[in-house]
Amino acid sequence: MRDGGTEVTGDATGVTGGGDRTGPVARIRTAAGALGSGRGPALLWRLVLAAVLLCGIGLLPWLSRTDPALTVLKARSADRDPTPDVLRAIRDELGLDAGPLHLLGQWLGRLVLHGDAGHSWISGAEVTPSVAQALGASLLLMAGALVVALLTAGAVCARTLRLGAARRLGGRRSWGGGTAMLAALPEFLTGSVLATVVGVQLGWLPALGWYGPQWMVLPALALGLPAGGLLGRVLDDLLPGAFAEPWALAATARGLPARRIARQALRRCVPGLLPNLGLFVVGLTGGAVAVEQIFDIPGLGRLTLQAATAQDLPVLQAGTLALVLLAAVSGVVTRGAARLLLGPALRDGALPTLHRPVAPARRTLPVLHGVVLLGVVAAGLPRDPLALDTTAKLQAPSGTHPFGTDSLGRDMLARVAHGALDTLTLALALSAAALVLGVLLGLLPRFSGPLVDTVNAVPPVLAGLLVAGVAGSGPATPALAVAAVAWAPLAAHTTALLQQERATTHLTSTRALGAGRWYLLRHQLLPAVLPPVTRHALVRLPGIALALAALGFLGLGAQPPSPEWGLLLAENQPYVERAPWTVLAPAAVLAVLGALAVTAAGAFRGRRRKGAPAPGGPDGGPGPRNPLPDASPDAQQVHTVRELV
């Protein structure tokens, strides 16, 4: 900080003041500084991360301590005997004796110089056309899922938009429980139910294959509904702050149409959501492995999984590189769109804050959902989850077995309850770790931005395979894989909110009074950013449990006879038509967990400072609120001076 309080700089706060920031000279200097000191190192850092990821993938067969020649042989012909001569022929054909670094260097050289990604080790086909075709299918599926997600998010926020534009948000009651239950359903379970009921039993839409627009509807619904529920909840959390800003009060006083006010509120809040939308784009493209498996879609996620399982390195490296490039482009586009939507106010420090402390929501619903979840666990813990009864296979729910039995006659209530201990404990621990790491890295956007894009480009299944290759297969594998990627959305959210918060008027006035960067970070930025990011982490709690369940569903998690929820869903999936309760029981508990997380997030609000005015305007709406006790800017500056002294 310079003498006189004219400039404060730092990666953590990103605050810069002093001088004429709007003149042409300042603009040229700012642009040159961004190009020279920001984009160059960021591009270099992005290239380093991509190289590290590709090296890790190239070392996958050797990290897993398996013979790649044997794996390739089994993938080519499972019935052929792995004699030494056969394995030696495969090593000579693929050049495996030269080592992984030599193979990776050759592959990169051909790719850079000739645009040739090589040939598949399994089929012998050219890699580039197959990856391009799979990427096209995944992008088309992503576009359909994104449309469903945006429509779902709009439905979630419609009530808040209507009440906020009419200045009646003061009496709003959250309806997030039902949305959370829908969003908490696993994608693979939603896809299986849609394929079985809508596609097979009712015959309304095709359930298998990829031959036209009709084949895209069911998988797009399976992917888009959970994503839209999460995006809608995060956006719904930001909207009340936008409707409390002075422009909204002035627009209402002038009699502007409610639709126009709601549209401007969306424009105000969407920039804070765009980075996570970019993450969803990449996640829906490469992470839709389970849905692509269920609906037999030749997408990039499925191709990458098959290549990773067979250790087909050229296909795996090309698919991962395509996802990394997509993540980089998506990140640049979404961040640029956020700056464009905010306009000059972001540059000039003229934004009001979106994140004022507000009254917490009613705590009845989270208590109710928590009681239901604890009741299920308490009722099932005394029962034996491993007891077999071959005479009671696939029995319907009854007084003896409230949740029915599975294909081996085991009590489903016992298995759900015992699986909850591991699943919930692990999900809570991973959520807390993701929150801490996401906030810390989100405060360093130049470092974390490329890292978030690169990490998000790795599908959870591929992360699970990489972790399994390094740490070995076991119950800790899915936890490590999810922990490696779960922090990225929270870091992106933190960075987006921080960018807007540091451009607010009250921060500009506080900085002009001589506040240092650590004071701004502790007293202004973190109190504004932490509550919404914490609520975001709570909303993502079911998603982490679902990620663990998805890895278990794909065989990368717990192994039988463990009652882990993902394994329960995978084991009972073949019996969903004959005995739907075997799948509905763990799915219902997951839905209750989602409702608990969302309603608990609504009850968690920032604490008002002592002496601050209570939220709510005279008309029952949110009313204008300030982060400092008095409403006027002069009073804010006086309060800041007192705190600084």
XYZ file of C-alpha atoms in Angstrom:
645
model
C 0.000 0.000 0.000
C 1.390 3.396 -0.980
C 1.599 6.312 1.435
C -1.662 8.151 1.662
C -3.741 5.103 0.902
C -3.807 5.693 -2.829
C -2.970 2.175 -3.961
C -3.478 -1.292 -2.604
C -2.352 -4.323 -4.553
C -2.208 -8.023 -3.983
C -3.202 -11.324 -5.523
C -5.546 -12.078 -2.669
C -7.584 -8.920 -3.003
C -6.761 -7.805 -6.517
C -7.539 -4.212 -5.469
C -5.913 -1.343 -7.319
C -6.668 2.302 -6.793
C -5.293 5.774 -7.300
C -4.783 7.928 -10.322
C -7.024 8.325 -13.308
C -8.081 4.803 -14.085
C -10.418 5.865 -16.870
C -8.022 7.873 -19.038
C -6.535 6.559 -22.269
C -3.028 6.280 -20.831
C -4.273 4.255 -17.904
C -6.238 2.003 -20.240
C -3.184 1.327 -22.391
C -1.077 0.593 -19.321
C -3.735 -1.691 -17.899
C -4.074 -3.600 -21.167
C -0.316 -3.912 -21.568
C 0.059 -5.057 -17.994
C -2.653 -7.660 -18.422
C -1.056 -8.935 -21.612
C 2.486 -8.906 -20.364
C 2.179 -9.944 -16.746
C -1.115 -11.836 -16.727
C -1.856 -13.681 -19.945
C 1.702 -14.750 -20.748
C 2.403 -16.516 -17.436
C -1.166 -17.863 -17.388
C -0.675 -19.406 -20.835
C 2.670 -20.876 -19.779
C 1.108 -22.258 -16.593
C -1.736 -23.762 -18.619
C 0.744 -25.462 -20.953
C 2.690 -26.852 -17.995
C -0.472 -28.292 -16.458
C -1.526 -29.879 -19.754
C 1.941 -31.409 -20.122
C 1.846 -32.808 -16.591
C -1.593 -34.311 -17.211
C -0.524 -35.916 -20.482
C 2.627 -37.284 -18.826
C 0.515 -38.787 -16.050
C -1.719 -40.457 -18.607
C 1.270 -41.694 -20.564
C 2.639 -43.280 -17.394
C -0.698 -44.899 -16.492
C 0.219 -48.496 -17.481
C 3.518 -48.277 -15.639
C 1.992 -46.539 -12.602
C -0.593 -49.293 -12.277
C 2.253 -51.824 -12.187
C 0.674 -53.916 -14.949
C 2.165 -55.186 -18.155
C 0.712 -52.957 -20.914
C 1.316 -55.696 -23.464
C -0.864 -58.077 -21.445
C -3.611 -55.461 -21.062
C -3.583 -54.737 -24.800
C -3.704 -58.460 -25.576
C -6.722 -58.979 -23.325
C -8.476 -56.019 -24.937
C -7.759 -57.330 -28.430
C -8.586 -60.975 -27.784
C -9.554 -62.150 -24.326
C -9.320 -65.831 -25.317
C -5.760 -65.753 -26.604
C -3.087 -67.197 -24.341
C -0.502 -64.646 -23.152
C 2.573 -66.601 -24.147
C 5.979 -64.898 -23.954
C 6.281 -64.837 -27.755
C 2.884 -63.172 -28.159
C 3.656 -60.538 -25.519
C 7.066 -59.884 -27.040
C 5.472 -59.355 -30.451
C 3.077 -56.785 -28.996
C 5.929 -54.954 -27.246
C 7.887 -54.804 -30.482
C 4.834 -53.641 -32.433
C 4.024 -50.816 -30.026
C 7.601 -49.974 -29.020
C 6.887 -50.506 -25.331
C 10.479 -51.417 -24.531
C 11.543 -47.850 -25.336
C 9.737 -46.589 -22.221
C 6.781 -44.280 -21.594
C 8.637 -40.985 -22.050
C 9.933 -42.017 -25.471
C 6.441 -43.082 -26.527
C 4.946 -39.812 -25.300
C 7.620 -37.767 -27.072
C 6.988 -39.601 -30.335
C 3.237 -39.085 -30.018
C 3.580 -35.359 -29.267
C 6.055 -34.914 -32.124
C 3.692 -36.474 -34.667
C 0.783 -34.474 -33.277
C 2.555 -31.114 -33.373
C 4.383 -31.561 -36.692
C 1.832 -33.525 -38.694
C -1.432 -33.291 -36.764
C -1.390 -37.074 -36.431
C -2.558 -38.531 -33.116
C -1.404 -42.002 -34.101
C -3.300 -45.260 -34.307
C -5.246 -47.119 -31.662
C -3.323 -49.871 -29.936
C -6.464 -52.000 -29.852
C -8.232 -51.547 -33.185
C -5.426 -50.085 -35.282
C -7.740 -47.322 -36.520
C -6.628 -43.703 -36.797
C -7.147 -41.847 -33.535
C -7.976 -38.371 -34.822
C -11.178 -39.271 -36.737
C -12.501 -41.461 -33.915
C -11.863 -38.797 -31.272
C -13.389 -36.097 -33.477
C -16.491 -38.214 -34.050
C -16.848 -38.977 -30.331
C -16.308 -35.313 -29.459
C -19.040 -34.307 -31.896
C -21.513 -36.703 -30.284
C -20.578 -35.478 -26.802
C -20.886 -31.815 -27.797
C -24.324 -32.457 -29.277
C -25.392 -34.274 -26.118
C -23.904 -31.461 -24.024
C -25.893 -28.868 -25.985
C -29.131 -30.741 -25.351
C -28.301 -31.242 -21.675
C -27.392 -27.566 -21.357
C -30.778 -26.543 -22.749
C -32.489 -28.798 -20.195
C -30.245 -27.421 -17.429
C -31.014 -23.796 -18.296
C -34.759 -24.493 -18.442
C -34.568 -26.273 -15.089
C -32.553 -23.431 -13.551
C -35.113 -20.958 -14.877
C -37.922 -22.949 -13.294
C -36.072 -22.979 -9.968
C -35.551 -19.183 -10.038
C -38.922 -18.207 -11.546
C -40.608 -17.608 -8.208
C -37.774 -15.456 -6.854
C -37.718 -13.420 -10.064
C -41.457 -12.809 -9.893
C -41.478 -11.850 -6.218
C -38.304 -9.767 -6.468
C -39.567 -7.743 -9.402
C -42.796 -7.089 -7.458
C -40.849 -6.089 -4.278
C -42.383 -8.942 -2.300
C -39.310 -11.005 -1.454
C -39.686 -10.358 2.269
C -42.276 -13.123 2.648
C -40.601 -15.603 0.325
C -40.459 -19.212 1.422
C -37.858 -21.481 -0.106
C -39.183 -24.278 -2.276
C -35.780 -25.863 -2.721
C -36.565 -29.241 -1.135
C -38.418 -30.689 -4.115
C -35.851 -29.364 -6.565
C -33.046 -30.773 -4.446
C -34.645 -34.213 -4.385
C -34.841 -34.204 -8.166
C -31.309 -32.866 -8.554
C -29.920 -35.362 -6.029
C -30.955 -38.379 -8.089
C -27.865 -39.991 -9.646
C -27.500 -39.391 -13.361
C -27.015 -43.082 -14.025
C -30.141 -43.944 -12.030
C -32.222 -41.245 -13.738
C -30.956 -42.468 -17.089
C -31.759 -46.086 -16.271
C -35.289 -45.231 -15.144
C -35.923 -43.073 -18.220
C -34.556 -45.745 -20.551
C -36.594 -48.518 -18.876
C -39.890 -46.714 -18.333
C -40.094 -44.106 -21.107
C -38.007 -45.928 -23.701
C -38.847 -49.620 -23.202
C -42.123 -49.955 -21.321
C -43.972 -46.937 -22.745
C -42.092 -46.802 -26.039
C -42.400 -43.018 -26.311
C -38.753 -42.365 -27.168
C -35.824 -44.540 -28.290
C -33.672 -45.740 -25.414
C -30.530 -47.074 -27.095
C -28.291 -45.752 -29.832
C -27.403 -42.423 -31.390
C -29.111 -41.938 -34.729
C -30.942 -38.612 -34.573
C -32.535 -35.920 -32.397
C -35.058 -38.321 -30.836
C -32.244 -40.396 -29.382
C -30.874 -37.308 -27.611
C -33.928 -36.475 -25.481
C -33.651 -39.051 -22.693
C -29.871 -38.752 -22.067
C -30.155 -34.951 -22.185
C -32.834 -35.109 -19.494
C -30.719 -37.459 -17.377
C -27.754 -35.065 -17.532
C -29.537 -31.723 -17.544
C -31.944 -32.092 -14.634
C -29.311 -32.453 -11.864
C -27.085 -29.777 -13.419
C -30.007 -27.381 -13.780
C -31.107 -27.943 -10.213
C -27.663 -27.025 -8.906
C -27.247 -24.001 -11.179
C -30.725 -22.812 -10.268
C -30.034 -23.008 -6.554
C -26.797 -21.011 -6.858
C -28.492 -18.374 -9.032
C -31.495 -18.216 -6.710
C -29.091 -17.478 -3.870
C -27.730 -14.400 -5.679
C -30.987 -12.856 -6.910
C -32.212 -11.288 -3.608
C -29.025 -9.211 -3.422
C -29.605 -7.893 -6.953
C -33.193 -6.894 -6.186
C -31.939 -5.010 -3.096
C -29.616 -2.745 -5.082
C -30.470 0.962 -5.587
C -31.118 0.562 -9.309
C -33.891 -1.955 -8.583
C -35.525 0.410 -6.089
C -35.290 3.291 -8.571
C -36.688 1.170 -11.389
C -39.655 0.162 -9.240
C -40.264 3.775 -8.215
C -40.302 4.852 -11.851
C -42.845 2.158 -12.680
C -40.715 0.098 -15.038
C -42.248 -3.262 -16.022
C -41.508 -6.134 -13.659
C -40.266 -8.248 -16.557
C -37.592 -5.694 -17.384
C -36.476 -5.459 -13.753
C -36.245 -9.259 -13.536
C -34.210 -9.354 -16.753
C -31.736 -6.805 -15.406
C -31.465 -8.731 -12.120
C -30.550 -11.830 -14.105
C -27.927 -9.859 -16.008
C -26.501 -8.657 -12.689
C -26.253 -12.170 -11.213
C -25.304 -14.301 -14.210
C -21.620 -13.165 -14.280
C -21.082 -14.790 -10.882
C -22.515 -18.013 -12.282
C -20.797 -18.123 -15.676
C -17.529 -19.774 -14.518
C -19.496 -22.663 -13.042
C -21.546 -22.846 -16.233
C -18.297 -23.248 -18.143
C -17.313 -26.070 -15.805
C -20.654 -27.741 -16.461
C -20.050 -27.540 -20.212
C -16.812 -29.495 -19.898
C -18.227 -31.831 -17.251
C -21.258 -32.674 -19.377
C -18.960 -33.374 -22.338
C -16.359 -35.659 -20.774
C -18.016 -36.724 -17.539
C -21.196 -38.267 -18.956
C -19.645 -41.735 -18.921
C -22.406 -43.554 -17.065
C -25.178 -42.006 -19.170
C -23.302 -42.772 -22.388
C -22.904 -46.351 -21.226
C -26.607 -46.717 -20.410
C -27.875 -45.212 -23.670
C -25.089 -46.698 -25.843
C -23.865 -43.286 -27.015
C -20.478 -43.206 -28.783
C -19.340 -40.129 -26.872
C -15.954 -38.919 -25.731
C -16.483 -39.894 -22.106
C -17.249 -43.475 -23.017
C -14.363 -43.593 -25.505
C -11.993 -42.263 -22.853
C -13.176 -44.817 -20.299
C -12.733 -47.689 -22.739
C -9.279 -46.437 -23.698
C -8.256 -46.034 -20.059
C -9.497 -49.519 -19.175
C -7.661 -51.066 -22.132
C -4.633 -48.769 -21.644
C -4.967 -47.575 -25.235
C -2.678 -44.588 -24.708
C -2.980 -42.833 -28.101
C -6.774 -42.684 -27.836
C -6.672 -41.761 -24.143
C -4.124 -38.978 -24.665
C -5.967 -37.522 -27.656
C -9.325 -37.604 -25.848
C -7.885 -35.943 -22.759
C -6.144 -33.276 -24.841
C -9.452 -32.508 -26.573
C -11.113 -32.043 -23.185
C -8.272 -29.805 -21.965
C -8.599 -27.584 -25.048
C -12.384 -27.462 -24.612
C -11.922 -26.493 -20.957
C -9.477 -23.718 -21.865
C -11.776 -22.275 -24.536
C -14.814 -22.549 -22.274
C -12.989 -20.813 -19.415
C -11.829 -17.927 -21.596
C -15.290 -17.472 -23.141
C -17.177 -17.520 -19.847
C -14.773 -15.139 -18.119
C -14.915 -12.789 -21.088
C -18.711 -12.950 -21.114
C -18.799 -12.120 -17.406
C -16.672 -9.008 -17.955
C -18.829 -8.006 -20.918
C -22.055 -8.310 -18.935
C -20.728 -6.261 -16.025
C -19.419 -3.549 -18.335
C -17.456 -0.481 -17.204
C -18.724 -0.821 -13.622
C -16.293 -3.687 -13.070
C -13.353 -1.564 -14.214
C -14.408 1.604 -12.423
C -15.255 0.047 -9.056
C -18.879 1.135 -9.277
C -20.662 -2.115 -8.417
C -22.874 -2.489 -5.354
C -22.297 -5.646 -3.363
C -24.547 -8.638 -3.993
C -23.725 -10.363 -0.745
C -25.169 -8.473 2.157
C -26.086 -10.358 5.318
C -29.755 -11.287 5.238
C -32.128 -12.998 7.578
C -31.753 -16.792 7.604
C -34.456 -18.953 6.132
C -36.746 -21.099 8.232
C -34.949 -23.975 9.905
C -37.939 -26.314 10.066
C -37.288 -28.092 6.780
C -33.606 -28.974 7.366
C -34.510 -30.285 10.816
C -37.311 -32.370 9.316
C -35.087 -33.804 6.589
C -32.325 -34.473 9.113
C -34.741 -36.319 11.388
C -35.910 -38.487 8.467
C -32.332 -39.323 7.488
C -31.270 -40.073 11.056
C -34.414 -42.150 11.554
C -33.556 -44.359 8.582
C -29.995 -44.811 9.811
C -31.072 -45.514 13.403
C -33.687 -48.052 12.291
C -31.255 -49.953 10.089
C -28.101 -50.004 12.205
C -29.250 -52.803 14.557
C -29.884 -55.048 11.532
C -27.208 -57.187 9.888
C -26.394 -55.895 6.371
C -24.612 -59.112 5.373
C -27.140 -61.707 6.580
C -28.283 -63.897 3.663
C -31.725 -65.434 3.349
C -32.109 -67.311 0.074
C -35.790 -67.923 0.797
C -36.529 -64.184 0.866
C -35.012 -62.986 -2.409
C -36.395 -59.724 -3.853
C -39.224 -59.520 -1.358
C -41.382 -56.406 -1.434
C -41.338 -53.998 1.534
C -43.103 -55.405 4.565
C -43.130 -55.123 8.341
C -40.169 -57.512 8.560
C -38.224 -55.775 5.814
C -39.436 -52.139 5.522
C -37.255 -51.495 2.459
C -37.596 -55.014 1.030
C -34.729 -57.398 0.245
C -32.172 -57.668 -2.549
C -31.330 -60.536 -4.897
C -29.539 -62.438 -2.107
C -32.245 -61.905 0.499
C -30.316 -59.238 2.404
C -32.301 -56.561 4.213
C -32.201 -53.320 2.213
C -32.876 -51.114 5.248
C -29.809 -52.543 6.971
C -27.638 -52.095 3.906
C -28.805 -48.522 3.287
C -28.254 -47.562 6.935
C -24.808 -49.112 7.232
C -23.787 -47.659 3.869
C -24.886 -44.217 5.040
C -22.189 -44.139 7.713
C -19.372 -44.467 5.198
C -20.983 -42.454 2.409
C -22.162 -39.504 4.508
C -19.012 -39.266 6.628
C -16.814 -39.365 3.559
C -18.988 -36.877 1.650
C -18.960 -34.417 4.568
C -15.195 -34.661 4.959
C -14.629 -34.191 1.223
C -17.054 -31.237 1.123
C -15.223 -29.502 3.967
C -11.840 -30.099 2.351
C -13.146 -28.891 -1.027
C -14.523 -25.718 0.584
C -11.243 -24.819 2.282
C -9.126 -25.594 -0.769
C -11.571 -23.920 -3.149
C -11.638 -20.670 -1.178
C -7.856 -20.557 -0.757
C -7.184 -21.207 -4.433
C -10.034 -18.933 -5.498
C -8.206 -16.032 -3.829
C -5.342 -16.576 -6.300
C -7.112 -16.448 -9.674
C -3.990 -16.242 -11.839
C -2.748 -19.473 -10.326
C -6.042 -21.307 -9.918
C -7.788 -20.294 -13.165
C -5.781 -22.556 -15.507
C -5.624 -25.202 -12.771
C -9.422 -25.236 -12.448
C -9.845 -25.604 -16.209
C -7.320 -28.445 -16.402
C -8.680 -30.335 -13.400
C -12.237 -29.969 -14.629
C -11.210 -31.465 -17.974
C -10.407 -34.763 -16.265
C -13.537 -36.945 -16.016
C -14.034 -38.408 -12.521
C -13.678 -41.913 -13.943
C -10.301 -41.078 -15.466
C -9.277 -39.423 -12.199
C -10.294 -42.635 -10.428
C -8.185 -44.701 -12.800
C -5.181 -42.396 -12.335
C -5.558 -42.511 -8.564
C -5.970 -46.277 -8.676
C -2.808 -46.497 -10.769
C -0.800 -44.503 -8.240
C -2.366 -45.548 -4.917
C -3.829 -48.903 -5.929
C -7.427 -50.030 -6.048
C -9.329 -49.907 -2.777
C -12.028 -48.127 -0.795
C -9.914 -44.941 -0.662
C -9.633 -44.681 -4.459
C -12.981 -42.936 -5.108
C -12.399 -40.552 -2.194
C -9.014 -39.466 -3.539
C -10.401 -39.153 -7.068
C -13.330 -36.984 -5.965
C -11.109 -34.896 -3.676
C -8.827 -34.144 -6.623
C -11.643 -32.451 -8.585
C -14.311 -31.391 -6.046
C -12.661 -28.081 -5.135
C -12.653 -26.693 -8.706
C -16.277 -25.360 -8.860
C -15.891 -23.682 -5.475
C -12.627 -22.051 -6.525
C -14.263 -20.770 -9.726
C -17.209 -19.424 -7.720
C -14.895 -17.723 -5.227
C -12.898 -16.056 -7.988
C -16.029 -14.826 -9.780
C -17.564 -13.356 -6.628
C -14.258 -11.844 -5.537
C -13.841 -10.140 -8.893
C -17.199 -8.424 -8.466
C -16.812 -7.672 -4.771
C -13.467 -5.922 -5.168
C -15.109 -3.581 -7.730
C -17.804 -2.400 -5.289
C -18.196 1.210 -4.208
C -17.899 0.537 -0.488
C -14.568 -1.223 -1.048
C -13.333 1.756 -3.058
C -14.222 4.135 -0.230
C -12.651 1.857 2.368
C -9.466 1.630 0.336
C -9.375 5.430 -0.080
C -9.407 5.770 3.715
C -6.090 3.925 3.934
C -7.185 0.329 4.493
C -4.481 -2.253 3.801
C -4.967 -5.353 1.726
C -5.174 -7.681 4.723
C -7.797 -5.467 6.334
C -9.794 -5.509 3.091
C -9.446 -9.264 2.829
C -10.484 -9.986 6.428
C -13.183 -7.374 6.944
C -14.652 -6.790 3.498
C -13.942 -9.512 0.955
C -14.025 -12.751 2.934
C -17.193 -11.833 4.911
C -18.920 -11.123 1.590
C -17.647 -14.154 -0.331
C -17.574 -16.912 2.296
C -21.342 -17.205 3.011
C -22.447 -17.777 -0.616
C -19.517 -20.110 -1.320
C -20.287 -22.075 1.853
C -23.908 -22.393 0.784
C -22.654 -23.537 -2.612
C -20.529 -26.182 -0.896
C -23.558 -27.390 1.049
C -25.596 -27.616 -2.143
C -22.784 -29.677 -3.681
C -22.733 -32.156 -0.795
C -25.156 -34.557 -2.542
C -23.122 -34.154 -5.729
C -20.019 -35.405 -3.946
C -21.990 -38.353 -2.583
C -23.233 -38.980 -6.138
C -19.698 -38.834 -7.525
C -18.650 -41.467 -5.008
C -21.725 -43.505 -5.941
C -20.990 -43.152 -9.677
C -17.441 -44.460 -9.228
C -18.872 -47.362 -7.247
C -21.454 -47.916 -9.977
C -18.654 -48.173 -12.570
C -16.663 -50.620 -10.428
C -13.958 -48.194 -9.247
C -15.132 -47.890 -5.655
C -16.045 -50.282 -2.894
C -16.287 -53.978 -3.682
C -18.940 -56.521 -2.590
C -20.269 -57.168 -0.033
C -19.851 -53.532 1.054
C -23.175 -51.663 1.512
C -21.816 -48.438 -0.022
C -24.629 -46.612 -1.824
C -23.046 -46.584 -5.256
C -22.409 -50.302 -5.038
C -26.003 -50.869 -3.882
C -27.305 -49.088 -6.961
C -24.947 -50.988 -9.257
C -25.774 -54.399 -7.765
C -29.535 -53.897 -7.941
C -29.699 -52.164 -11.310
C -30.510 -55.418 -13.205
C -33.568 -55.965 -10.976
C -35.094 -52.494 -11.330
C -38.089 -53.841 -13.311
C -38.817 -56.855 -11.091
C -37.971 -55.254 -7.742
C -37.813 -51.449 -8.057
C -37.530 -51.016 -4.287
C -33.962 -52.317 -4.390
C -32.991 -49.170 -6.308
C -35.594 -46.750 -4.987
C -34.510 -47.202 -1.351
C -30.921 -45.880 -1.736
C -32.125 -43.337 -4.318
C -34.751 -41.995 -1.896
C -32.156 -41.600 0.844
C -29.907 -39.745 -1.595
C -32.842 -37.470 -2.442
C -33.440 -36.749 1.256
C -29.745 -35.935 1.611
C -30.060 -33.471 -1.276
C -33.098 -31.808 0.282
C -31.273 -31.582 3.616
C -28.226 -29.971 2.003
C -30.242 -27.372 0.065
C -32.519 -26.380 2.939
C -29.556 -26.228 5.332
C -27.770 -23.972 2.834
C -30.811 -21.677 2.839
C -30.705 -21.515 6.636
C -27.017 -20.562 6.619
C -26.675 -16.820 6.157
C -24.064 -14.238 6.926
C -24.230 -12.696 10.386
C -25.261 -9.068 10.532
C -22.868 -6.707 12.191
C -23.830 -5.205 15.472
C -26.061 -2.215 14.929
C -26.763 -2.994 11.288
C -30.299 -2.433 10.090
C -32.490 -5.477 9.870
C -33.048 -6.769 6.370
C -36.277 -5.891 4.678
C -37.783 -2.741 3.365
C -40.936 -0.965 4.376
C -42.845 -2.715 1.612
C -41.896 -6.167 2.805
C -39.189 -6.492 0.170
C -35.504 -6.782 0.858
C -34.897 -3.036 0.801
C -31.531 -1.337 0.359
C -28.902 -2.693 2.703
C -25.321 -1.683 3.339
C -22.479 -3.727 4.757
C -21.951 -1.021 7.380
C -24.414 0.026 10.118
C -25.626 3.306 8.612
C -27.139 3.670 5.183
C -25.234 6.706 3.888
C -21.788 6.520 2.257
C -20.441 9.124 4.686
C -21.533 7.013 7.632
C -19.846 4.003 6.040
C -16.562 5.907 5.797
C -16.834 7.102 9.402
C -17.459 3.536 10.559
C -14.453 2.285 8.568
C -12.232 5.008 10.067
C -13.316 3.941 13.558
C -12.473 0.331 12.795
C -9.107 1.257 11.326
C -8.255 3.421 14.330
